[in-house]
Amino acid sequence: MLFCSFSLQKPLFMLISSAMAQIICIANQKGGVGKTTTAINLATALAQIGKNTLLVDCDPQANATTGIGIHKASLRKSLYHGLIGEASAKELIQKTEVRRLSVLPARVDLIGFEVEMMDHEGRELIMKELLGEVRNDFDYIVIDCPPSLSLLTLNAMAAADSILVPLQSEFYALEGLSQLLDTVKRIKASINKELRISGIVLTMFDRRTNLSFQVAEEAEKHFGDIVFATRIPRSVRLSEAPSYGEPIFLYDPSSVGAKSYLALAREVVER
């Protein structure tokens, strides 16, 4: 009915632009799987294809913050201050060098959230409330989680519409994944009934080795269509980019890593 009527007070483009953002949580409790690399470059790729995107650094290590070019020492306030109620989300968000991409940065003080909010009623829903302030301002919000199933990770899952899981293409890659999926089920059953798995993306994929293909085969055997067709390659350029404070699209836009994350972004939008 909405699209059949032309007598609406607001133009159609205004209705479309006011739609709430899709919130994607990048999570895996194992470290070294390309989680932050995926968060930075997926967010950038979404911006590249025309989506207004917010990258939220929810890890006290703040690697997504530095990896996108924000100097932590220059920050007066960070995500921590938003979560404890000392700043609004709008106050904390910063522009980046990438058009349509903003960041809600973190510093090491974020680790204090775990302790300070442990006895706080509704502590798992604090991030959801914070991001609710700006959800209408973006098409996508990408949250980079810490490599643990902590209160911060629970907050990210409670705020998210979906979870994207980076899976390293190495031996024992599937170990621990069942624990993460069990956690997702518990979150879905208790505090976020709309939460779903956006997909599993194979990272550090090396076409020169049989092992990478074996891991891909096992993942597809166990999880089927939930595994993204796009595979993120093992790449020196992807590894170098964060040290320059740049996503791969600024550091080496013609690289295979940039092309892979662009393909992943398109898959995410299609899903």
XYZ file of N, CA and C in Angstrom:
813
model
N 0.829 -1.204 0.000
C 0.000 0.000 0.000
C 0.860 1.250 0.000
N 1.945 1.215 0.725
C 2.806 2.385 0.867
C 3.326 2.859 -0.474
N 3.761 1.906 -1.330
C 4.392 2.282 -2.581
C 3.375 2.548 -3.693
N 2.080 2.281 -3.427
C 1.046 2.557 -4.426
C 0.521 3.980 -4.301
N 0.776 4.595 -3.187
C 0.220 5.930 -2.944
C 1.249 7.001 -3.273
N 0.807 8.031 -3.981
C 1.689 9.139 -4.321
C 1.268 10.420 -3.621
N 0.361 10.300 -2.642
C -0.141 11.473 -1.934
C 0.465 11.595 -0.546
N 1.583 10.854 -0.324
C 2.234 10.919 0.983
C 2.856 12.288 1.192
N 2.891 12.718 2.437
C 3.474 14.019 2.744
C 4.981 14.007 2.537
N 5.630 12.846 2.836
C 7.076 12.755 2.663
C 7.393 12.068 1.338
N 8.382 12.580 0.580
C 8.783 11.903 -0.646
C 9.310 10.502 -0.336
N 9.235 9.617 -1.343
C 9.659 8.238 -1.160
C 11.120 8.146 -0.752
N 11.986 8.991 -1.339
C 13.406 8.897 -1.007
C 13.656 9.212 0.459
N 12.814 10.076 1.052
C 12.973 10.396 2.465
C 12.583 9.213 3.330
N 11.554 8.480 2.902
C 11.144 7.299 3.654
C 12.222 6.235 3.618
N 12.841 6.075 2.451
C 13.902 5.076 2.318
C 15.106 5.461 3.162
N 15.489 6.737 3.136
C 16.682 7.168 3.848
C 16.517 7.105 5.355
N 15.247 7.087 5.833
C 15.028 7.074 7.277
C 14.966 5.654 7.842
N 15.136 4.640 6.978
C 15.116 3.260 7.444
C 16.271 3.021 8.410
N 16.043 2.135 9.371
C 17.076 1.870 10.365
C 18.227 1.072 9.760
N 19.404 1.301 10.304
C 20.596 0.591 9.850
C 20.521 -0.892 10.187
N 21.129 -1.693 9.336
C 21.385 -3.084 9.668
C 22.659 -3.119 10.525
N 22.591 -3.748 11.671
C 23.755 -3.813 12.570
C 24.371 -5.197 12.485
N 25.632 -5.239 12.079
C 26.358 -6.500 11.901
C 27.485 -6.569 12.917
N 27.483 -7.634 13.678
C 28.507 -7.866 14.699
C 29.548 -8.835 14.117
N 30.825 -8.442 14.119
C 31.909 -9.318 13.641
C 32.493 -10.001 14.869
N 32.265 -11.301 14.990
C 32.620 -11.981 16.245
C 33.255 -13.342 16.012
N 34.249 -13.625 16.821
C 34.851 -14.953 16.959
C 35.732 -14.886 18.193
N 35.509 -15.802 19.144
C 36.257 -15.717 20.399
C 37.723 -16.102 20.235
N 38.069 -16.696 19.082
C 39.470 -17.011 18.810
C 40.163 -15.774 18.246
N 41.369 -15.525 18.693
C 42.138 -14.403 18.163
C 42.869 -14.799 16.889
N 43.309 -13.810 16.142
C 44.124 -14.068 14.962
C 43.395 -14.655 13.781
N 42.077 -14.407 13.690
C 41.303 -14.988 12.587
C 40.949 -13.946 11.520
N 41.449 -12.726 11.673
C 41.144 -11.673 10.709
C 39.872 -10.913 11.032
N 39.500 -10.921 12.307
C 38.253 -10.279 12.731
C 38.290 -8.764 12.522
N 39.310 -8.118 13.043
C 39.394 -6.660 12.914
C 39.652 -6.252 11.470
N 40.480 -7.004 10.764
C 40.717 -6.737 9.337
C 39.405 -6.800 8.574
N 38.576 -7.783 8.913
C 37.279 -7.925 8.259
C 36.348 -6.778 8.634
N 36.329 -6.404 9.909
C 35.460 -5.297 10.339
C 35.819 -4.004 9.609
N 37.102 -3.682 9.577
C 37.555 -2.441 8.924
C 37.219 -2.456 7.439
N 37.581 -3.526 6.771
C 37.477 -3.551 5.313
C 36.071 -3.849 4.807
N 35.273 -4.583 5.583
C 33.874 -4.750 5.205
C 33.146 -3.422 5.343
N 33.382 -2.712 6.453
C 32.753 -1.405 6.647
C 33.147 -0.443 5.525
N 34.425 -0.454 5.177
C 34.901 0.424 4.099
C 34.285 0.027 2.764
N 34.197 -1.276 2.505
C 33.623 -1.752 1.248
C 32.154 -1.370 1.135
N 31.420 -1.468 2.234
C 30.011 -1.056 2.227
C 29.894 0.433 1.884
N 30.803 1.236 2.442
C 30.817 2.665 2.113
C 31.154 2.878 0.642
N 32.056 2.059 0.120
C 32.473 2.179 -1.280
C 31.327 1.899 -2.244
N 30.409 1.034 -1.848
C 29.292 0.730 -2.751
C 28.062 1.600 -2.446
N 28.292 2.680 -1.698
C 27.262 3.691 -1.532
C 26.444 3.624 -0.262
N 26.861 2.802 0.704
C 26.113 2.669 1.953
C 26.742 3.551 3.044
N 25.933 4.388 3.673
C 26.427 5.160 4.817
C 26.679 4.185 5.961
N 27.922 4.114 6.399
C 28.343 3.040 7.302
C 29.061 3.590 8.524
N 28.778 2.971 9.669
C 29.456 3.301 10.918
C 30.220 2.076 11.395
N 31.506 2.244 11.660
C 32.341 1.201 12.247
C 32.457 1.467 13.742
N 32.044 0.495 14.553
C 32.103 0.634 16.010
C 33.210 -0.265 16.546
N 34.191 0.336 17.205
C 35.292 -0.431 17.789
C 34.913 -0.815 19.212
N 34.580 -2.098 19.391
C 34.124 -2.593 20.696
C 35.198 -3.450 21.376
N 36.443 -3.267 20.980
C 37.561 -4.037 21.520
C 38.506 -3.100 22.269
N 38.804 -3.368 23.553
C 39.717 -2.499 24.311
C 41.103 -2.355 23.678
N 41.489 -3.298 22.815
C 42.772 -3.156 22.122
C 42.726 -2.023 21.103
N 41.514 -1.650 20.688
C 41.279 -0.502 19.799
C 42.017 -0.596 18.470
N 42.192 -1.808 17.968
C 42.907 -1.982 16.698
C 42.104 -1.460 15.506
N 40.788 -1.548 15.578
C 39.979 -1.002 14.490
C 40.095 0.517 14.442
N 40.232 1.132 15.604
C 40.377 2.588 15.676
C 41.664 3.045 14.995
N 42.776 2.431 15.364
C 44.053 2.805 14.743
C 44.123 2.353 13.294
N 43.493 1.203 13.010
C 43.540 0.672 11.653
C 42.771 1.495 10.646
N 41.856 2.329 11.122
C 41.087 3.196 10.231
C 41.667 4.607 10.203
N 42.754 4.829 10.976
C 43.463 6.101 10.897
C 43.189 7.086 12.010
N 42.580 6.642 13.115
C 42.311 7.522 14.256
C 43.411 7.352 15.295
N 44.000 8.452 15.745
C 45.039 8.400 16.771
C 44.380 8.358 18.152
N 44.577 7.257 18.861
C 43.914 7.077 20.159
C 44.287 8.174 21.154
N 45.539 8.622 21.101
C 46.004 9.637 22.055
C 45.273 10.962 21.889
N 44.712 11.186 20.717
C 44.025 12.458 20.451
C 42.565 12.435 20.897
N 42.074 11.274 21.313
C 40.672 11.152 21.678
C 40.403 11.677 23.082
N 39.445 12.570 23.212
C 39.013 13.019 24.532
C 38.062 12.011 25.154
N 37.195 11.463 24.319
C 36.235 10.465 24.776
C 36.126 9.365 23.741
N 35.670 8.211 24.192
C 35.582 7.057 23.313
C 34.298 6.276 23.610
N 34.176 5.093 23.020
C 33.001 4.248 23.241
C 32.741 4.024 24.728
N 33.791 3.908 25.502
C 33.665 3.712 26.952
C 32.765 4.771 27.574
N 32.974 6.039 27.212
C 32.208 7.134 27.796
C 30.749 7.087 27.359
N 30.505 6.559 26.160
C 29.131 6.376 25.727
C 28.433 5.278 26.512
N 29.151 4.186 26.761
C 28.561 3.050 27.457
C 28.292 3.332 28.932
N 29.074 4.222 29.537
C 28.831 4.542 30.948
C 27.954 5.789 31.104
N 27.459 6.314 29.993
C 26.495 7.408 30.040
C 27.079 8.797 30.135
N 28.377 8.953 29.835
C 29.003 10.275 29.928
C 29.053 11.006 28.589
N 28.611 10.359 27.524
C 28.596 10.999 26.206
C 27.547 10.312 25.341
N 26.991 11.052 24.393
C 26.044 10.467 23.444
C 26.826 9.881 22.269
N 26.173 9.014 21.518
C 26.821 8.421 20.352
C 27.210 9.501 19.340
N 26.342 10.486 19.159
C 26.619 11.557 18.191
C 27.886 12.338 18.563
N 28.134 12.496 19.864
C 29.337 13.206 20.316
C 30.606 12.430 20.002
N 30.505 11.120 19.959
C 31.688 10.271 19.851
C 32.073 9.926 18.421
N 31.122 9.965 17.511
C 31.371 9.530 16.128
C 32.282 10.508 15.398
N 33.248 9.938 14.657
C 34.190 10.742 13.889
C 34.154 10.329 12.426
N 34.412 11.295 11.565
C 34.537 11.019 10.136
C 35.881 10.352 9.862
N 35.954 9.646 8.756
C 37.221 9.049 8.328
C 37.588 9.621 6.954
N 38.700 9.165 6.425
C 39.125 9.609 5.095
C 38.255 9.004 3.990
N 37.494 7.996 4.347
C 36.649 7.315 3.363
C 35.268 7.963 3.352
N 34.826 8.350 2.194
C 33.496 8.954 2.060
C 32.430 7.952 2.498
N 31.464 8.426 3.260
C 30.336 7.646 3.788
C 30.720 6.713 4.933
N 31.959 6.753 5.384
C 32.374 5.887 6.498
C 32.726 6.718 7.726
N 32.064 6.437 8.840
C 32.364 7.068 10.128
C 32.803 5.988 11.105
N 33.367 6.413 12.227
C 33.840 5.454 13.227
C 33.463 5.932 14.624
N 33.074 4.980 15.458
C 32.891 5.244 16.882
C 34.086 4.574 17.547
N 35.103 5.348 17.941
C 36.399 4.794 18.337
C 36.447 4.258 19.762
N 37.520 3.513 20.029
C 37.745 2.946 21.364
C 39.148 3.274 21.838
N 39.332 3.154 23.135
C 40.651 3.222 23.766
C 40.723 2.097 24.784
N 41.883 1.962 25.410
C 42.083 0.879 26.376
C 41.161 1.020 27.589
N 40.661 2.228 27.872
C 39.767 2.413 29.024
C 38.470 1.617 28.886
N 38.176 1.134 27.682
C 36.974 0.334 27.469
C 36.961 -0.927 28.326
N 38.142 -1.372 28.711
C 38.227 -2.575 29.546
C 37.547 -2.358 30.899
N 37.451 -1.098 31.330
C 36.803 -0.783 32.597
C 35.311 -1.023 32.590
N 34.709 -1.051 31.407
C 33.269 -1.276 31.292
C 32.871 -2.612 31.903
N 33.690 -3.628 31.671
C 33.392 -4.976 32.166
C 33.211 -4.964 33.689
N 34.116 -4.273 34.378
C 34.100 -4.258 35.840
C 33.002 -3.346 36.368
N 32.910 -2.143 35.809
C 31.999 -1.132 36.333
C 30.526 -1.492 36.138
N 30.224 -2.248 35.074
C 28.831 -2.547 34.758
C 28.414 -3.968 35.136
N 29.267 -4.706 35.810
C 28.986 -6.109 36.113
C 27.699 -6.276 36.911
N 27.412 -5.354 37.834
C 26.212 -5.453 38.668
C 25.090 -4.532 38.196
N 25.278 -3.936 37.020
C 24.304 -2.981 36.490
C 23.120 -3.733 35.886
N 21.902 -3.368 36.274
C 20.716 -4.009 35.715
C 20.579 -3.654 34.240
N 20.332 -4.669 33.417
C 20.226 -4.446 31.981
C 21.555 -4.162 31.324
N 22.639 -4.664 31.915
C 23.989 -4.365 31.436
C 24.237 -4.869 30.010
N 23.516 -5.915 29.572
C 23.724 -6.465 28.226
C 23.111 -5.593 27.137
N 22.263 -4.629 27.525
C 21.517 -3.840 26.540
C 22.021 -2.404 26.403
N 23.137 -2.100 27.064
C 23.622 -0.711 27.076
C 24.047 -0.257 25.682
N 24.754 -1.113 24.938
C 25.186 -0.720 23.605
C 23.997 -0.565 22.657
N 23.002 -1.415 22.815
C 21.811 -1.309 21.981
C 21.165 0.059 22.155
N 21.081 0.518 23.390
C 20.511 1.831 23.664
C 21.367 2.941 23.069
N 22.693 2.807 23.197
C 23.605 3.830 22.686
C 23.502 3.939 21.163
N 23.535 2.804 20.474
C 23.484 2.828 19.014
C 22.101 3.194 18.504
N 21.091 2.991 19.342
C 19.736 3.381 18.960
C 19.622 4.870 18.671
N 20.512 5.669 19.275
C 20.503 7.122 19.068
C 20.845 7.497 17.627
N 21.646 6.647 16.952
C 22.150 7.015 15.619
C 21.764 5.991 14.551
N 20.919 5.057 14.913
C 20.607 3.976 13.974
C 19.939 4.484 12.697
N 19.183 5.552 12.793
C 18.523 6.103 11.603
C 19.464 6.908 10.714
N 20.686 7.125 11.177
C 21.641 7.942 10.421
C 22.490 7.126 9.452
N 22.400 5.803 9.520
C 23.272 4.947 8.714
C 22.491 3.836 8.037
N 23.102 3.280 6.995
C 22.556 2.088 6.340
C 23.069 0.820 7.013
N 24.345 0.853 7.408
C 24.969 -0.295 8.080
C 25.812 0.178 9.258
N 25.764 -0.592 10.336
C 26.653 -0.395 11.478
C 27.404 -1.708 11.670
N 28.731 -1.639 11.622
C 29.586 -2.825 11.748
C 30.331 -2.743 13.078
N 30.142 -3.741 13.937
C 30.759 -3.739 15.268
C 31.918 -4.741 15.302
N 33.100 -4.274 15.650
C 34.259 -5.153 15.838
C 34.317 -5.563 17.302
N 34.164 -6.855 17.561
C 34.120 -7.369 18.939
C 35.491 -7.807 19.422
N 35.676 -7.883 20.739
C 36.917 -8.452 21.277
C 36.956 -9.955 21.026
N 38.161 -10.556 21.034
C 38.285 -12.005 20.794
C 37.967 -12.816 22.046
N 36.771 -12.619 22.581
C 36.337 -13.344 23.779
C 34.829 -13.202 23.900
N 34.213 -14.114 24.627
C 32.774 -14.027 24.873
C 32.552 -13.262 26.170
N 32.832 -11.961 26.112
C 32.801 -11.089 27.280
C 31.506 -10.293 27.321
N 31.363 -9.443 28.348
C 30.193 -8.573 28.450
C 30.113 -7.627 27.262
N 31.257 -7.181 26.761
C 31.267 -6.319 25.582
C 30.721 -7.063 24.363
N 31.144 -8.323 24.209
C 30.654 -9.127 23.088
C 29.156 -9.373 23.224
N 28.700 -9.659 24.432
C 27.273 -9.857 24.662
C 26.484 -8.594 24.323
N 27.028 -7.438 24.660
C 26.385 -6.167 24.325
C 26.283 -5.994 22.812
N 27.350 -6.341 22.118
C 27.351 -6.220 20.658
C 26.306 -7.145 20.038
N 26.224 -8.383 20.560
C 25.248 -9.347 20.040
C 23.818 -8.917 20.356
N 23.627 -8.317 21.512
C 22.291 -7.841 21.886
C 21.854 -6.679 21.004
N 22.819 -5.898 20.525
C 22.506 -4.734 19.693
C 22.352 -5.095 18.219
N 22.922 -6.240 17.812
C 23.032 -6.571 16.396
C 21.790 -7.232 15.824
N 21.633 -7.087 14.512
C 20.637 -7.847 13.763
C 21.218 -9.192 13.346
N 22.529 -9.201 13.093
C 23.157 -10.423 12.617
C 24.622 -10.476 13.030
N 25.167 -11.692 12.968
C 26.572 -11.922 13.307
C 27.294 -12.482 12.096
N 28.422 -11.893 11.770
C 29.284 -12.402 10.718
C 30.523 -12.986 11.395
N 30.836 -14.233 11.075
C 31.926 -14.950 11.746
C 33.107 -15.153 10.792
N 34.249 -14.516 11.057
C 35.451 -14.816 10.273
C 36.026 -16.158 10.737
N 36.346 -17.021 9.788
C 36.871 -18.348 10.097
C 38.201 -18.528 9.387
N 39.251 -18.659 10.160
C 40.588 -18.804 9.596
C 40.732 -20.143 8.879
N 41.325 -20.104 7.703
C 41.480 -21.311 6.888
C 42.699 -22.111 7.329
N 42.668 -22.576 8.564
C 43.782 -23.332 9.115
C 43.270 -24.486 9.964
N 44.191 -25.373 10.341
C 43.861 -26.529 11.161
C 43.220 -26.074 12.474
N 42.263 -26.828 12.982
C 41.506 -26.507 14.191
C 40.607 -25.282 14.019
N 40.398 -24.837 12.779
C 39.601 -23.626 12.549
C 38.191 -23.751 13.113
N 37.608 -24.948 12.998
C 36.224 -25.124 13.432
C 36.089 -25.312 14.939
N 37.250 -25.520 15.615
C 37.203 -25.666 17.068
C 36.741 -24.365 17.702
N 35.829 -24.444 18.603
C 35.345 -23.247 19.295
C 34.189 -22.578 18.595
N 33.992 -22.904 17.305
C 32.894 -22.278 16.580
C 31.535 -22.709 17.144
N 31.460 -23.972 17.561
C 30.207 -24.457 18.144
C 29.873 -23.702 19.433
N 30.912 -23.341 20.208
C 30.690 -22.560 21.431
C 30.107 -21.193 21.100
N 30.637 -20.565 20.055
C 30.126 -19.266 19.631
C 28.672 -19.379 19.166
N 28.377 -20.409 18.394
C 27.015 -20.590 17.885
C 26.033 -20.914 19.011
N 26.507 -21.639 20.031
C 25.669 -21.891 21.206
C 25.354 -20.590 21.942
N 26.362 -19.723 22.025
C 26.157 -18.421 22.665
C 25.120 -17.610 21.887
N 25.213 -17.658 20.565
C 24.240 -16.952 19.719
C 22.829 -17.469 20.000
N 22.685 -18.787 20.131
C 21.377 -19.374 20.428
C 20.825 -18.885 21.760
N 21.717 -18.788 22.766
C 21.277 -18.324 24.086
C 20.868 -16.849 24.042
N 21.647 -16.046 23.320
C 21.309 -14.626 23.177
C 19.961 -14.489 22.469
N 19.765 -15.277 21.428
C 18.514 -15.243 20.657
C 17.322 -15.651 21.520
N 17.540 -16.621 22.390
C 16.452 -17.118 23.235
C 16.124 -16.185 24.382
N 17.084 -15.341 24.779
C 16.891 -14.541 25.988
C 16.736 -13.042 25.734
N 17.705 -12.422 25.061
C 17.686 -10.953 24.993
C 17.610 -10.360 23.587
N 17.736 -11.179 22.556
C 17.670 -10.632 21.195
C 17.079 -11.689 20.251
N 15.770 -11.748 20.207
C 15.074 -12.790 19.439
C 15.270 -12.648 17.939
N 15.670 -11.451 17.489
C 15.833 -11.211 16.057
C 17.239 -11.561 15.567
N 18.136 -11.912 16.449
C 19.529 -12.162 16.067
C 19.630 -13.371 15.139
N 20.436 -13.229 14.095
C 20.653 -14.338 13.168
C 22.125 -14.366 12.747
N 22.514 -15.470 12.132
C 23.866 -15.579 11.589
C 23.849 -15.032 10.170
N 24.571 -13.948 9.942
C 24.671 -13.388 8.592
C 25.452 -14.339 7.703
N 26.514 -14.921 8.263
C 27.306 -15.872 7.494
C 28.676 -16.088 8.097
N 29.356 -17.078 7.564
C 30.736 -17.400 7.949
C 31.619 -17.090 6.755
N 32.652 -16.288 6.968
C 33.565 -15.949 5.871
C 34.933 -16.560 6.149
N 35.447 -17.282 5.172
C 36.771 -17.891 5.292
C 37.832 -16.830 5.050
N 38.729 -16.671 6.020
C 39.796 -15.677 5.930
C 41.154 -16.365 5.825
N 42.161 -15.590 5.399
C 43.533 -16.099 5.252
C 43.558 -17.341 4.360
N 42.735 -17.319 3.336
C 42.602 -18.459 2.429
C 43.790 -18.496 1.471
N 44.484 -19.610 1.440
C 45.676 -19.775 0.599
C 45.396 -20.840 -0.458
N 45.221 -20.407 -1.687
C 44.885 -21.331 -2.769
C 46.023 -22.290 -3.109
N 47.201 -22.029 -2.566
C 48.351 -22.903 -2.851
C 48.365 -24.144 -1.968
N 47.519 -24.171 -0.941
C 47.542 -25.292 -0.008
C 46.234 -26.085 -0.043
N 46.363 -27.391 0.134
C 45.179 -28.242 0.210
C 44.385 -27.964 1.481
N 45.105 -27.539 2.539
C 44.457 -27.337 3.834
C 43.338 -26.307 3.750
N 43.581 -25.203 3.059
C 42.551 -24.168 2.930
C 41.290 -24.724 2.273
N 41.465 -25.521 1.249
C 40.312 -26.108 0.562
C 39.611 -27.142 1.445
N 40.404 -27.865 2.267
C 39.812 -28.837 3.183
C 38.962 -28.149 4.245
N 39.463 -27.032 4.777
C 38.704 -26.260 5.771
C 37.416 -25.726 5.143
N 37.522 -25.221 3.909
C 36.338 -24.718 3.206
C 35.317 -25.834 3.001
N 35.796 -26.996 2.633
C 34.903 -28.137 2.411
C 34.200 -28.550 3.703
N 34.965 -28.578 4.798
C 34.381 -28.939 6.094
C 33.352 -27.909 6.538
N 33.684 -26.632 6.355
C 32.753 -25.559 6.748
C 31.448 -25.654 5.959
N 31.561 -25.871 4.667
C 30.368 -25.961 3.826
C 29.572 -27.228 4.130
N 30.282 -28.290 4.501
C 29.610 -29.542 4.860
C 28.764 -29.357 6.121
N 29.323 -28.652 7.110
C 28.629 -28.475 8.387
C 27.603 -27.344 8.355
N 27.886 -26.274 7.600
C 27.054 -25.068 7.692
C 26.352 -24.688 6.390
N 26.669 -25.364 5.305
C 25.950 -25.160 4.051
C 25.989 -23.734 3.529
N 24.808 -23.211 3.175
C 24.707 -21.896 2.532
C 25.082 -20.736 3.444
N 25.246 -21.035 4.725
C 25.630 -19.969 5.653
C 27.062 -19.489 5.385
N 27.865 -20.295 4.707
C 29.246 -19.922 4.369
C 29.223 -19.023 3.133
N 29.818 -17.852 3.239
C 29.884 -16.933 2.105
C 30.701 -17.542 0.967
N 30.304 -17.247 -0.251
C 31.066 -17.703 -1.420
C 32.411 -17.000 -1.494
N 32.450 -15.739 -1.069
C 33.700 -14.974 -1.077
C 34.672 -15.519 -0.047
N 35.925 -15.693 -0.453
C 36.980 -16.123 0.454
C 38.061 -15.051 0.485
N 38.436 -14.653 1.689
C 39.432 -13.586 1.851
C 40.828 -14.209 1.815
N 41.672 -13.797 0.888
C 42.971 -14.450 0.725
C 43.973 -14.065 1.801
N 44.941 -14.950 2.012
C 46.107 -14.569 2.816
C 46.893 -13.563 1.983
N 47.142 -12.391 2.539
C 47.701 -11.298 1.742
C 48.621 -10.417 2.571
N 49.807 -10.194 2.062
C 50.764 -9.296 2.722
C 50.210 -7.877 2.757
N 49.554 -7.464 1.684
C 49.012 -6.104 1.608
C 47.923 -5.879 2.654
N 47.079 -6.879 2.874
C 46.060 -6.776 3.920
C 46.701 -6.671 5.300
N 47.799 -7.383 5.500
C 48.500 -7.349 6.789
C 49.205 -6.025 7.018
N 49.697 -5.420 5.951
C 50.452 -4.163 6.065
C 49.560 -2.952 6.308
N 48.377 -2.954 5.708
C 47.523 -1.759 5.701
C 47.254 -1.162 7.080
N 46.935 -1.972 8.127
C 46.637 -1.371 9.437
C 47.788 -0.573 10.034
N 49.018 -0.974 9.745
C 50.162 -0.243 10.308
C 50.280 1.159 9.716
N 49.626 1.390 8.598
C 49.597 2.716 7.980
C 48.304 3.459 8.310
N 47.458 2.833 9.133
C 46.195 3.458 9.513
C 45.239 3.597 8.347
N 45.280 2.613 7.444
C 44.442 2.687 6.256
C 43.736 1.358 5.992
N 42.480 1.408 5.547
C 41.840 0.194 5.037
C 42.503 -0.182 3.724
N 42.324 -1.395 3.279
C 42.993 -1.859 2.060
C 42.593 -1.024 0.851
N 41.414 -0.406 0.882
C 40.931 0.370 -0.252
C 41.702 1.679 -0.432
N 42.339 2.160 0.614
C 43.220 3.322 0.500
C 44.670 2.893 0.299
N 45.044 1.817 0.963
C 46.438 1.362 0.919
C 46.792 0.744 -0.430
N 45.921 -0.108 -0.947
C 46.171 -0.747 -2.240
C 44.822 -1.137 -2.860
N 44.137 -0.169 -3.464
C 42.776 -0.417 -3.963
C 42.686 -1.442 -5.083
N 43.785 -1.718 -5.760
C 43.748 -2.680 -6.860
C 44.135 -4.090 -6.417
N 44.404 -4.273 -5.120
C 44.866 -5.564 -4.612
C 43.743 -6.593 -4.594
N 44.150 -7.865 -4.522
C 43.170 -8.943 -4.456
C 42.372 -8.870 -3.153
N 42.993 -8.347 -2.090
C 42.297 -8.181 -0.816
C 41.154 -7.186 -0.927
N 41.394 -6.065 -1.598
C 40.351 -5.056 -1.793
C 39.202 -5.624 -2.619
N 39.541 -6.347 -3.675
C 38.505 -6.938 -4.534
C 37.680 -7.969 -3.766
N 38.340 -8.718 -2.877
C 37.639 -9.752 -2.105
C 36.660 -9.131 -1.113
N 37.083 -8.082 -0.412
C 36.178 -7.441 0.554
C 35.033 -6.708 -0.148
N 35.285 -6.215 -1.343
C 34.205 -5.605 -2.117
C 33.168 -6.671 -2.495
N 33.653 -7.849 -2.878
C 32.745 -8.958 -3.207
C 31.966 -9.397 -1.974
N 32.636 -9.422 -0.816
C 31.964 -9.803 0.433
C 30.868 -8.798 0.779
N 31.171 -7.507 0.623
C 30.178 -6.464 0.913
C 28.930 -6.648 0.057
N 29.134 -6.973 -1.194
C 27.985 -7.185 -2.101
C 27.177 -8.407 -1.670
N 27.865 -9.445 -1.204
C 27.153 -10.623 -0.702
C 26.331 -10.281 0.545
N 26.927 -9.495 1.420
C 26.239 -9.100 2.648
C 24.970 -8.318 2.315
N 25.061 -7.401 1.377
C 23.903 -6.591 0.988
C 22.825 -7.479 0.357
N 23.236 -8.407 -0.469
C 22.275 -9.318 -1.126
C 21.536 -10.188 -0.113
N 22.235 -10.564 0.957
C 21.606 -11.416 1.965
C 20.638 -10.631 2.831
